């Protein structure tokens, strides 16, 4: 039984790795052939719900959406040129917050598209939206707040990010609800105490 569980876990991990590698390869090919896309563009990655994606209710497992939306993030970062700018400068991105809303279930073997777009930014982070879309209809949507950090330590200022892209900062202002969500969902900084106390 333990071996069977280990095989299932390995199968799921390999599945995500293959999808990630294929997405990165495809995005790099598109970047080479078509050039960079505008940071405000919508990226699209077409997928299908596989047996390793479903749960006991025979639809897409809620935890799988975040992994598959990562593919949209890789695609967008590469095709906008942010990926290369990050690697050249020793930067990396981390997710600070994310929230997802489910509307309809994705069924086994169902085709869908992950649509991804940079949503805007505040003084410390960039916001992205990822959607699972079937025939133009939203099935699920995730909002992600990500920060760019230096491997040597510290946060990358957003002005520096746009300067590295040789582009103006022309992302639209964030809607008020996104700013309120980020503030309301924030945990203490890593330098402040954060005891797990239930009230």
XYZ file of N, CA, C and O in Angstrom:
796
model
N 0.838 -1.209 0.000
C 0.000 0.000 0.000
C 0.876 1.264 0.000
O 0.608 2.224 -0.689
N 1.954 1.210 0.813
C 2.856 2.356 0.875
C 3.528 2.585 -0.473
O 3.693 3.717 -0.905
N 3.914 1.477 -1.144
C 4.545 1.593 -2.458
C 3.600 2.200 -3.480
O 3.993 2.996 -4.320
N 2.310 1.806 -3.412
C 1.304 2.342 -4.330
C 1.134 3.848 -4.119
O 1.070 4.617 -5.075
N 1.088 4.278 -2.852
C 0.960 5.713 -2.557
C 2.175 6.474 -3.064
O 2.048 7.564 -3.606
N 3.375 5.883 -2.881
C 4.601 6.525 -3.356
C 4.593 6.649 -4.868
O 4.995 7.660 -5.426
N 4.100 5.610 -5.569
C 4.029 5.639 -7.033
C 3.074 6.718 -7.502
O 3.353 7.429 -8.457
N 1.938 6.857 -6.811
C 0.965 7.893 -7.198
C 1.562 9.283 -7.017
O 1.392 10.156 -7.856
N 2.257 9.498 -5.881
C 2.876 10.790 -5.630
C 3.930 11.084 -6.693
O 3.977 12.181 -7.248
N 4.758 10.109 -7.010
C 5.793 10.287 -8.030
C 5.163 10.606 -9.380
O 5.611 11.485 -10.102
N 4.073 9.900 -9.718
C 3.384 10.128 -10.986
C 2.873 11.562 -11.072
O 2.998 12.222 -12.092
N 2.290 12.061 -9.984
C 1.775 13.433 -9.973
C 2.898 14.451 -10.127
O 2.776 15.432 -10.853
N 4.020 14.224 -9.427
C 5.136 15.155 -9.510
C 5.747 15.160 -10.904
O 6.043 16.212 -11.459
N 5.933 13.969 -11.486
C 6.503 13.879 -12.834
C 5.584 14.562 -13.835
O 6.027 15.278 -14.728
N 4.278 14.368 -13.662
C 3.300 14.995 -14.546
C 3.472 16.508 -14.552
O 3.528 17.136 -15.610
N 3.592 17.116 -13.379
C 3.744 18.564 -13.292
C 5.096 18.995 -13.873
O 5.189 20.002 -14.572
N 6.149 18.224 -13.607
C 7.468 18.563 -14.150
C 7.454 18.565 -15.669
O 7.993 19.463 -16.303
N 6.865 17.536 -16.277
C 6.808 17.481 -17.741
C 6.022 18.654 -18.304
O 6.424 19.272 -19.283
N 4.902 18.949 -17.708
C 4.106 20.090 -18.175
C 4.902 21.390 -18.047
O 4.843 22.258 -18.918
N 5.633 21.538 -16.933
C 6.431 22.745 -16.721
C 7.520 22.871 -17.779
O 7.695 23.935 -18.389
N 8.248 21.788 -18.017
C 9.326 21.813 -19.010
C 8.792 22.110 -20.409
O 9.385 22.887 -21.165
N 7.649 21.495 -20.752
C 7.052 21.750 -22.066
C 6.589 23.201 -22.195
O 6.740 23.820 -23.255
N 6.026 23.741 -21.123
C 5.565 25.135 -21.140
C 6.741 26.089 -21.303
O 6.680 27.045 -22.086
N 7.820 25.848 -20.572
C 9.009 26.696 -20.676
C 9.589 26.624 -22.092
O 9.931 27.648 -22.698
N 9.687 25.409 -22.632
C 10.216 25.233 -23.998
C 9.363 25.985 -25.012
O 9.876 26.719 -25.855
N 8.029 25.819 -24.910
C 7.110 26.485 -25.853
C 7.228 28.000 -25.747
O 7.280 28.712 -26.757
N 7.299 28.521 -24.521
C 7.386 29.972 -24.324
C 8.688 30.526 -24.905
O 8.697 31.599 -25.515
N 9.777 29.786 -24.747
C 11.060 30.248 -25.292
C 11.054 30.229 -26.818
O 11.624 31.112 -27.461
N 10.391 29.224 -27.405
C 10.266 29.175 -28.866
C 9.457 30.372 -29.355
O 9.836 31.054 -30.325
N 8.344 30.669 -28.701
C 7.511 31.808 -29.097
C 8.266 33.126 -28.921
O 8.144 34.031 -29.753
N 9.039 33.235 -27.844
C 9.827 34.451 -27.624
C 10.834 34.635 -28.757
O 11.000 35.746 -29.281
N 11.496 33.552 -29.150
C 12.503 33.630 -30.213
C 11.864 33.970 -31.558
O 12.397 34.766 -32.325
N 10.699 33.396 -31.838
C 10.056 33.606 -33.151
C 9.318 34.930 -33.256
O 9.310 35.563 -34.307
N 8.663 35.346 -32.174
C 7.777 36.514 -32.250
C 8.261 37.714 -31.466
O 7.668 38.789 -31.539
N 9.301 37.524 -30.641
C 9.779 38.623 -29.818
C 8.958 38.767 -28.544
O 8.004 38.025 -28.301
N 9.358 39.736 -27.736
C 8.676 39.960 -26.461
C 7.250 40.457 -26.661
O 6.963 41.190 -27.596
N 6.390 40.071 -25.734
C 5.030 40.601 -25.721
C 4.959 41.692 -24.659
O 5.782 41.756 -23.748
N 3.989 42.559 -24.795
C 3.791 43.646 -23.851
C 3.451 43.078 -22.467
O 2.727 42.092 -22.370
N 3.973 43.693 -21.375
C 3.662 43.189 -20.031
C 2.172 43.113 -19.710
O 1.768 42.342 -18.842
N 1.347 43.906 -20.389
C -0.089 43.879 -20.122
C -0.825 42.853 -20.986
O -2.046 42.761 -20.931
N -0.094 42.061 -21.789
C -0.727 41.055 -22.654
C -1.308 39.906 -21.833
O -0.900 39.653 -20.702
N -2.241 39.194 -22.451
C -2.801 37.978 -21.852
C -2.079 36.785 -22.459
O -2.061 36.607 -23.675
N -1.452 35.977 -21.601
C -0.811 34.746 -22.053
C -1.789 33.592 -21.975
O -2.650 33.564 -21.092
N -1.648 32.647 -22.888
C -2.568 31.497 -22.918
C -1.796 30.195 -23.059
O -0.937 30.078 -23.934
N -2.117 29.237 -22.192
C -1.539 27.895 -22.236
C -2.700 26.908 -22.274
O -3.542 26.907 -21.368
N -2.747 26.084 -23.332
C -3.854 25.131 -23.482
C -3.496 23.806 -22.820
O -2.410 23.264 -23.045
N -4.422 23.296 -22.017
C -4.192 22.075 -21.250
C -5.408 21.169 -21.314
O -6.448 21.534 -21.862
N -5.246 19.993 -20.721
C -6.351 19.040 -20.594
C -6.291 18.447 -19.188
O -5.210 18.206 -18.653
N -7.442 18.236 -18.576
C -7.491 17.622 -17.255
C -7.122 16.143 -17.376
O -7.791 15.392 -18.086
N -6.061 15.740 -16.704
C -5.555 14.375 -16.776
C -5.977 13.568 -15.546
O -6.362 14.152 -14.522
N -5.871 12.249 -15.617
C -6.241 11.426 -14.451
C -5.472 11.799 -13.183
O -5.995 11.672 -12.075
N -4.228 12.272 -13.320
C -3.446 12.669 -12.148
C -3.899 14.010 -11.566
O -3.405 14.417 -10.517
N -4.827 14.700 -12.231
C -5.320 15.995 -11.753
C -6.594 15.874 -10.921
O -6.973 16.834 -10.256
N -7.278 14.733 -11.010
C -8.619 14.673 -10.427
C -8.583 14.152 -8.988
O -7.621 13.526 -8.551
N -9.671 14.440 -8.272
C -9.790 13.984 -6.889
C -10.859 12.892 -6.788
O -11.296 12.351 -7.807
N -11.284 12.567 -5.577
C -12.251 11.490 -5.370
C -13.617 11.796 -5.977
O -14.403 10.887 -6.232
N -13.898 13.072 -6.209
C -15.167 13.460 -6.824
C -15.091 13.463 -8.353
O -16.022 13.871 -9.026
N -13.945 13.032 -8.885
C -13.725 12.869 -10.322
C -13.726 14.194 -11.093
O -14.110 14.248 -12.243
N -13.333 15.264 -10.412
C -13.081 16.511 -11.131
C -11.731 17.080 -10.670
O -11.092 16.517 -9.784
N -11.289 18.161 -11.287
C -9.982 18.725 -10.974
C -9.858 18.995 -9.480
O -10.696 19.671 -8.879
N -8.804 18.475 -8.882
C -8.527 18.700 -7.469
C -8.263 20.185 -7.234
O -7.544 20.817 -8.007
N -8.843 20.734 -6.175
C -8.701 22.177 -5.945
C -7.239 22.587 -5.774
O -6.850 23.687 -6.165
N -6.406 21.716 -5.222
C -4.998 22.047 -5.048
C -4.208 22.049 -6.349
O -3.141 22.661 -6.429
N -4.728 21.369 -7.377
C -4.005 21.272 -8.643
C -4.040 22.589 -9.410
O -3.133 22.884 -10.183
N -5.099 23.398 -9.209
C -5.214 24.649 -9.966
C -3.984 25.528 -9.787
O -3.475 26.100 -10.750
N -3.487 25.650 -8.551
C -2.339 26.524 -8.302
C -1.118 26.045 -9.086
O -0.377 26.859 -9.656
N -0.911 24.719 -9.138
C 0.226 24.180 -9.891
C 0.094 24.464 -11.380
O 1.075 24.807 -12.049
N -1.106 24.323 -11.915
C -1.314 24.554 -13.345
C -1.293 26.047 -13.677
O -0.857 26.438 -14.764
N -1.732 26.887 -12.747
C -1.627 28.324 -12.971
C -0.162 28.771 -12.961
O 0.191 29.773 -13.587
N 0.704 28.020 -12.265
C 2.143 28.296 -12.336
C 2.635 28.236 -13.781
O 3.534 28.985 -14.171
N 2.056 27.329 -14.580
C 2.460 27.217 -15.984
C 2.175 28.516 -16.725
O 2.974 28.972 -17.541
N 1.034 29.117 -16.435
C 0.709 30.405 -17.038
C 1.681 31.488 -16.605
O 2.044 32.367 -17.384
N 2.122 31.402 -15.353
C 3.086 32.386 -14.851
C 4.437 32.233 -15.551
O 5.043 33.215 -15.962
N 4.909 30.983 -15.718
C 6.158 30.754 -16.457
C 6.049 31.301 -17.882
O 6.951 31.977 -18.374
N 4.939 30.978 -18.544
C 4.731 31.423 -19.926
C 4.801 32.944 -20.022
O 5.496 33.501 -20.882
N 4.112 33.626 -19.129
C 4.051 35.090 -19.170
C 5.406 35.718 -18.834
O 5.849 36.665 -19.501
N 6.079 35.196 -17.813
C 7.383 35.747 -17.435
C 8.397 35.606 -18.567
O 9.174 36.528 -18.837
N 8.391 34.457 -19.231
C 9.347 34.235 -20.319
C 9.025 35.119 -21.511
O 9.897 35.802 -22.059
N 7.763 35.152 -21.931
C 7.410 35.838 -23.172
C 7.433 37.359 -23.050
O 7.552 38.057 -24.055
N 7.336 37.898 -21.825
C 7.466 39.342 -21.641
C 8.924 39.763 -21.516
O 9.230 40.955 -21.536
N 9.827 38.795 -21.342
C 11.243 39.110 -21.162
C 11.641 39.257 -19.707
O 12.820 39.434 -19.387
N 10.670 39.176 -18.791
C 10.978 39.325 -17.363
C 11.881 38.187 -16.891
O 12.812 38.396 -16.108
N 11.650 36.980 -17.392
C 12.418 35.795 -17.003
C 13.917 36.017 -17.256
O 14.746 35.798 -16.371
N 14.255 36.449 -18.484
C 15.666 36.669 -18.824
C 16.266 37.802 -17.992
O 17.411 37.708 -17.533
N 15.489 38.865 -17.789
C 15.976 39.991 -16.984
C 16.257 39.541 -15.550
O 17.265 39.946 -14.949
N 15.396 38.683 -15.012
C 15.594 38.168 -13.656
C 16.858 37.327 -13.567
O 17.672 37.498 -12.652
N 17.031 36.409 -14.523
C 18.185 35.511 -14.488
C 19.506 36.266 -14.658
O 20.500 35.949 -14.019
N 19.493 37.281 -15.535
C 20.713 38.062 -15.761
C 21.146 38.825 -14.515
O 22.334 39.046 -14.296
N 20.180 39.215 -13.694
C 20.476 40.072 -12.545
C 20.443 39.330 -11.212
O 20.608 39.951 -10.163
N 20.207 38.034 -11.241
C 20.171 37.288 -9.984
C 18.924 37.566 -9.165
O 18.965 37.582 -7.929
N 17.793 37.788 -9.851
C 16.526 38.005 -9.177
C 15.690 36.732 -9.235
O 15.898 35.885 -10.105
N 14.730 36.628 -8.346
C 13.753 35.538 -8.411
C 12.435 36.035 -7.824
O 12.403 37.015 -7.081
N 11.366 35.368 -8.200
C 10.035 35.780 -7.748
C 9.485 34.778 -6.734
O 9.722 33.574 -6.855
N 8.794 35.286 -5.734
C 8.118 34.438 -4.753
C 6.670 34.900 -4.621
O 6.378 36.090 -4.719
N 5.781 33.957 -4.419
C 4.372 34.282 -4.185
C 4.203 34.662 -2.725
O 4.592 33.903 -1.831
N 3.639 35.831 -2.484
C 3.393 36.296 -1.123
C 1.958 36.015 -0.687
O 1.705 35.685 0.473
N 1.010 36.173 -1.589
C -0.403 35.919 -1.308
C -1.046 35.337 -2.557
O -0.628 35.654 -3.678
N -2.078 34.545 -2.360
C -2.903 34.126 -3.489
C -4.283 33.755 -2.975
O -4.436 33.298 -1.849
N -5.268 34.003 -3.811
C -6.631 33.618 -3.480
C -7.300 33.114 -4.748
O -7.044 33.629 -5.842
N -8.110 32.079 -4.609
C -8.749 31.485 -5.787
C -10.253 31.359 -5.552
O -10.694 31.079 -4.438
N -10.996 31.588 -6.615
C -12.448 31.432 -6.582
C -12.837 30.417 -7.644
O -12.399 30.504 -8.791
N -13.651 29.441 -7.231
C -14.098 28.388 -8.142
C -15.534 28.655 -8.568
O -16.365 29.029 -7.754
N -15.796 28.445 -9.848
C -17.131 28.693 -10.383
C -17.756 27.420 -10.948
O -18.899 27.104 -10.694
N -16.973 26.692 -11.763
C -17.408 25.422 -12.334
C -16.269 24.428 -12.225
O -15.103 24.813 -12.156
N -16.597 23.149 -12.234
C -15.579 22.105 -12.124
C -15.055 21.698 -13.493
O -15.817 21.608 -14.461
N -13.755 21.439 -13.555
C -13.153 20.858 -14.751
C -13.203 19.343 -14.621
O -12.766 18.788 -13.610
N -13.732 18.678 -15.634
C -13.913 17.229 -15.593
C -12.736 16.521 -16.258
O -11.944 17.127 -16.985
N -12.646 15.227 -16.011
C -11.577 14.416 -16.583
C -11.562 14.538 -18.104
O -12.602 14.468 -18.752
N -10.375 14.730 -18.681
C -10.099 14.861 -20.108
C -10.616 16.164 -20.716
O -10.498 16.372 -21.922
N -11.187 17.043 -19.895
C -11.720 18.295 -20.444
C -10.585 19.223 -20.851
O -9.613 19.419 -20.126
N -10.709 19.823 -22.034
C -9.737 20.814 -22.490
C -10.076 22.169 -21.865
O -11.249 22.533 -21.750
N -9.034 22.910 -21.491
C -9.228 24.253 -20.950
C -7.978 25.066 -21.233
O -6.936 24.534 -21.634
N -8.100 26.359 -21.051
C -6.980 27.272 -21.279
C -6.670 28.016 -19.988
O -7.578 28.511 -19.321
N -5.397 28.059 -19.628
C -4.962 28.917 -18.537
C -4.634 30.276 -19.154
O -3.741 30.386 -19.994
N -5.410 31.283 -18.771
C -5.157 32.658 -19.215
C -4.498 33.415 -18.069
O -4.955 33.330 -16.921
N -3.428 34.139 -18.374
C -2.659 34.836 -17.337
C -2.364 36.260 -17.780
O -2.089 36.505 -18.957
N -2.416 37.180 -16.819
C -2.118 38.576 -17.135
C -1.555 39.279 -15.909
O -1.985 39.000 -14.775
N -0.593 40.164 -16.120
C -0.156 41.047 -15.040
C -1.301 42.018 -14.762
O -1.847 42.633 -15.680
N -1.655 42.159 -13.496
C -2.837 42.932 -13.128
C -2.496 44.345 -12.702
O -3.307 45.258 -12.790
N -1.274 44.516 -12.205
C -0.851 45.822 -11.706
C 0.194 45.618 -10.628
O 0.713 44.509 -10.461
N 0.505 46.679 -9.889
C 1.483 46.543 -8.818
C 1.279 47.624 -7.776
O 0.622 48.642 -8.015
N 1.850 47.373 -6.590
C 1.943 48.417 -5.584
C 3.431 48.729 -5.419
O 4.222 48.416 -6.317
N 3.818 49.320 -4.300
C 5.225 49.712 -4.168
C 6.158 48.542 -3.862
O 7.378 48.696 -3.903
N 5.613 47.347 -3.587
C 6.469 46.212 -3.219
C 6.222 44.941 -4.015
O 7.048 44.026 -3.983
N 5.115 44.854 -4.705
C 4.757 43.580 -5.331
C 4.021 43.774 -6.645
O 3.447 44.833 -6.915
N 4.050 42.715 -7.446
C 3.316 42.655 -8.714
C 2.134 41.712 -8.525
O 2.249 40.696 -7.839
N 1.018 42.038 -9.141
C -0.189 41.219 -9.034
C -0.507 40.603 -10.391
O -0.388 41.266 -11.422
N -0.901 39.339 -10.365
C -1.268 38.624 -11.585
C -2.634 37.977 -11.398
O -3.029 37.644 -10.270
N -3.308 37.797 -12.528
C -4.565 37.045 -12.528
C -4.373 35.830 -13.419
O -3.798 35.924 -14.503
N -4.835 34.689 -12.930
C -4.839 33.455 -13.718
C -6.275 32.936 -13.764
O -6.970 32.964 -12.751
N -6.665 32.486 -14.944
C -8.019 31.937 -15.098
C -7.970 30.583 -15.788
O -7.157 30.377 -16.688
N -8.855 29.691 -15.372
C -9.121 28.468 -16.118
C -10.357 28.761 -16.960
O -11.425 29.095 -16.419
N -10.215 28.665 -18.281
C -11.271 29.105 -19.198
C -11.631 27.971 -20.154
O -10.743 27.305 -20.699
N -12.927 27.755 -20.336
C -13.425 26.760 -21.289
C -14.379 27.462 -22.251
O -15.367 28.059 -21.818
N -14.046 27.429 -23.541
C -14.883 28.069 -24.568
C -15.229 29.513 -24.199
O -16.376 29.955 -24.324
N -14.243 30.245 -23.709
C -14.439 31.656 -23.381
C -15.088 31.905 -22.032
O -15.276 33.063 -21.654
N -15.417 30.862 -21.281
C -16.117 30.999 -20.001
C -15.166 30.706 -18.841
O -14.449 29.700 -18.844
N -15.178 31.580 -17.820
C -14.310 31.411 -16.649
C -14.848 30.289 -15.764
O -16.005 30.312 -15.347
N -13.984 29.309 -15.466
C -14.319 28.247 -14.523
C -13.716 28.522 -13.141
O -14.306 28.186 -12.128
N -12.525 29.111 -13.097
C -11.863 29.453 -11.834
C -10.938 30.630 -12.088
O -10.448 30.816 -13.206
N -10.704 31.412 -11.038
C -9.825 32.577 -11.173
C -8.981 32.724 -9.914
O -9.487 32.596 -8.795
N -7.695 32.974 -10.111
C -6.775 33.168 -8.989
C -6.082 34.517 -9.113
O -5.637 34.895 -10.195
N -6.002 35.234 -8.004
C -5.228 36.472 -7.933
C -3.975 36.165 -7.118
O -4.054 35.564 -6.044
N -2.823 36.554 -7.650
C -1.539 36.263 -7.025
C -0.785 37.564 -6.785
O -0.718 38.422 -7.668
N -0.211 37.686 -5.609
C 0.677 38.806 -5.286
C 2.083 38.234 -5.171
O 2.339 37.350 -4.346
N 2.988 38.703 -6.025
C 4.350 38.160 -6.055
C 5.368 39.274 -5.857
O 5.160 40.403 -6.306
N 6.459 38.932 -5.204
C 7.537 39.890 -4.980
C 8.790 39.416 -5.696
O 9.042 38.221 -5.794
N 9.553 40.366 -6.191
C 10.834 40.060 -6.829
C 11.945 40.331 -5.827
O 12.046 41.435 -5.280
N 12.760 39.315 -5.588
C 13.827 39.407 -4.603
C 15.180 39.202 -5.271
O 15.274 38.597 -6.335
N 16.232 39.695 -4.610
C 17.596 39.481 -5.081
C 18.181 38.261 -4.365
O 17.973 38.100 -3.161
N 18.920 37.446 -5.107
C 19.582 36.307 -4.470
C 20.603 36.787 -3.440
O 20.891 36.086 -2.468
N 21.112 37.984 -3.619
C 22.057 38.558 -2.660
C 21.356 39.170 -1.453
O 21.995 39.581 -0.495
N 20.014 39.230 -1.499
C 19.228 39.780 -0.398
C 18.529 41.075 -0.780
O 19.084 41.891 -1.517
N 17.322 41.251 -0.293
C 16.575 42.480 -0.526
C 15.541 42.353 -1.630
O 15.541 41.412 -2.417
N 14.636 43.331 -1.658
C 13.539 43.381 -2.617
C 13.962 44.206 -3.828
O 14.641 45.226 -3.691
N 13.552 43.769 -5.020
C 13.831 44.518 -6.243
C 12.777 45.612 -6.393
O 11.586 45.306 -6.475
N 13.174 46.885 -6.431
C 12.189 47.955 -6.648
C 11.534 47.792 -8.019
O 12.195 47.412 -8.990
N 10.254 48.100 -8.099
C 9.530 47.926 -9.357
C 10.058 48.831 -10.450
O 10.052 48.465 -11.629
N 10.569 50.009 -10.070
C 11.160 50.896 -11.079
C 12.349 50.206 -11.753
O 12.557 50.319 -12.966
N 13.110 49.473 -10.963
C 14.277 48.767 -11.494
C 13.854 47.637 -12.420
O 14.505 47.359 -13.430
N 12.749 46.988 -12.091
C 12.235 45.906 -12.939
C 11.852 46.448 -14.313
O 12.252 45.898 -15.347
N 11.091 47.539 -14.357
C 10.669 48.095 -15.644
C 11.855 48.668 -16.418
O 11.890 48.596 -17.641
N 12.824 49.209 -15.693
C 14.036 49.716 -16.351
C 14.789 48.555 -17.017
O 15.291 48.681 -18.133
N 14.834 47.403 -16.339
C 15.510 46.230 -16.899
C 14.800 45.718 -18.146
O 15.423 45.152 -19.049
N 13.488 45.941 -18.216
C 12.709 45.515 -19.385
C 12.747 46.543 -20.509
O 12.234 46.296 -21.603
N 13.340 47.725 -20.229
C 13.378 48.829 -21.194
C 11.958 49.208 -21.624
O 11.683 49.443 -22.791
N 11.065 49.239 -20.627
C 9.668 49.562 -20.894
C 9.163 50.561 -19.851
O 9.619 50.548 -18.712
N 8.202 51.372 -20.234
C 7.594 52.266 -19.233
C 6.688 51.458 -18.301
O 6.220 50.375 -18.650
N 6.480 51.988 -17.129
C 5.557 51.374 -16.171
C 4.142 51.798 -16.553
O 3.640 52.807 -16.092
N 3.528 51.039 -17.446
C 2.193 51.427 -17.924
C 1.120 50.415 -17.525
O 0.067 50.344 -18.152
N 1.375 49.632 -16.464
C 0.333 48.738 -15.976
C -0.775 49.569 -15.330
O -0.506 50.614 -14.732
N -2.018 49.126 -15.443
C -3.118 49.910 -14.876
C -3.067 49.917 -13.353
O -2.477 49.032 -12.737
N -3.684 50.940 -12.733
C -3.735 50.962 -11.266
C -4.559 49.788 -10.740
O -5.474 49.301 -11.411
N -4.215 49.326 -9.552
C -4.922 48.193 -8.958
C -6.325 48.593 -8.509
O -6.519 49.692 -7.978
N -7.297 47.712 -8.694
C -8.620 47.975 -8.113
C -8.524 48.026 -6.583
O -7.663 47.373 -5.979
N -9.408 48.774 -5.950
C -9.363 48.952 -4.496
C -9.499 47.631 -3.756
O -8.866 47.416 -2.721
N -10.325 46.716 -4.295
C -10.546 45.466 -3.569
C -9.270 44.626 -3.509
O -9.045 43.897 -2.531
N -8.408 44.731 -4.530
C -7.154 43.965 -4.525
C -6.218 44.510 -3.451
O -5.597 43.747 -2.703
N -6.133 45.821 -3.350
C -5.306 46.440 -2.307
C -5.813 46.063 -0.922
O -5.030 45.721 -0.028
N -7.145 46.094 -0.751
C -7.739 45.727 0.544
C -7.478 44.252 0.858
O -7.193 43.890 2.004
N -7.584 43.393 -0.151
C -7.320 41.962 0.046
C -5.876 41.729 0.489
O -5.618 40.986 1.436
N -4.930 42.366 -0.187
C -3.518 42.177 0.150
C -3.233 42.630 1.579
O -2.507 41.967 2.319
N -3.828 43.748 1.969
C -3.628 44.253 3.325
C -4.269 43.325 4.351
O -3.654 42.968 5.356
N -5.497 42.907 4.062
C -6.225 42.055 5.002
C -5.648 40.659 5.159
O -5.750 40.045 6.221
N -5.009 40.147 4.096
C -4.473 38.785 4.126
C -3.028 38.724 4.600
O -2.471 37.643 4.770
N -2.412 39.872 4.840
C -0.982 39.907 5.168
C -0.691 39.271 6.523
O -1.460 39.409 7.477
N 0.429 38.553 6.583
C 0.959 38.034 7.837
C 2.099 38.944 8.281
O 2.609 39.743 7.492
N 2.535 38.822 9.553
C 3.678 39.635 9.991
C 4.907 39.356 9.133
O 5.042 38.270 8.563
N 5.807 40.315 9.051
C 7.033 40.122 8.277
C 7.861 39.004 8.903
O 7.625 38.600 10.047
N 8.836 38.519 8.143
C 9.669 37.415 8.644
C 10.535 37.842 9.824
O 11.046 36.991 10.547
N 10.682 39.153 10.028
C 11.489 39.640 11.153
C 10.655 39.899 12.398
O 11.191 40.191 13.463
N 9.327 39.792 12.266
C 8.433 40.011 13.408
C 7.947 38.672 13.946
O 7.897 37.685 13.197
N 7.588 38.592 15.212
C 7.056 37.325 15.740
C 5.708 36.998 15.106
O 4.930 37.891 14.786
N 5.444 35.719 14.921
C 4.154 35.284 14.355
C 3.714 33.992 15.056
O 3.674 32.915 14.464
N 3.385 34.086 16.342
C 2.993 32.887 17.088
C 1.639 32.355 16.596
O 0.762 33.119 16.221
N 1.506 31.043 16.587
C 0.234 30.419 16.212
C -0.659 30.350 17.442
O -0.602 29.404 18.216
N -1.473 31.372 17.592
C -2.392 31.450 18.746
C -3.812 31.514 18.219
O -4.152 32.404 17.433
N -4.638 30.559 18.637
C -6.035 30.518 18.196
C -6.903 31.193 19.220
O -6.773 30.974 20.414
N -7.810 32.013 18.757
C -8.716 32.725 19.682
C -10.120 32.185 19.545
O -10.516 31.724 18.529
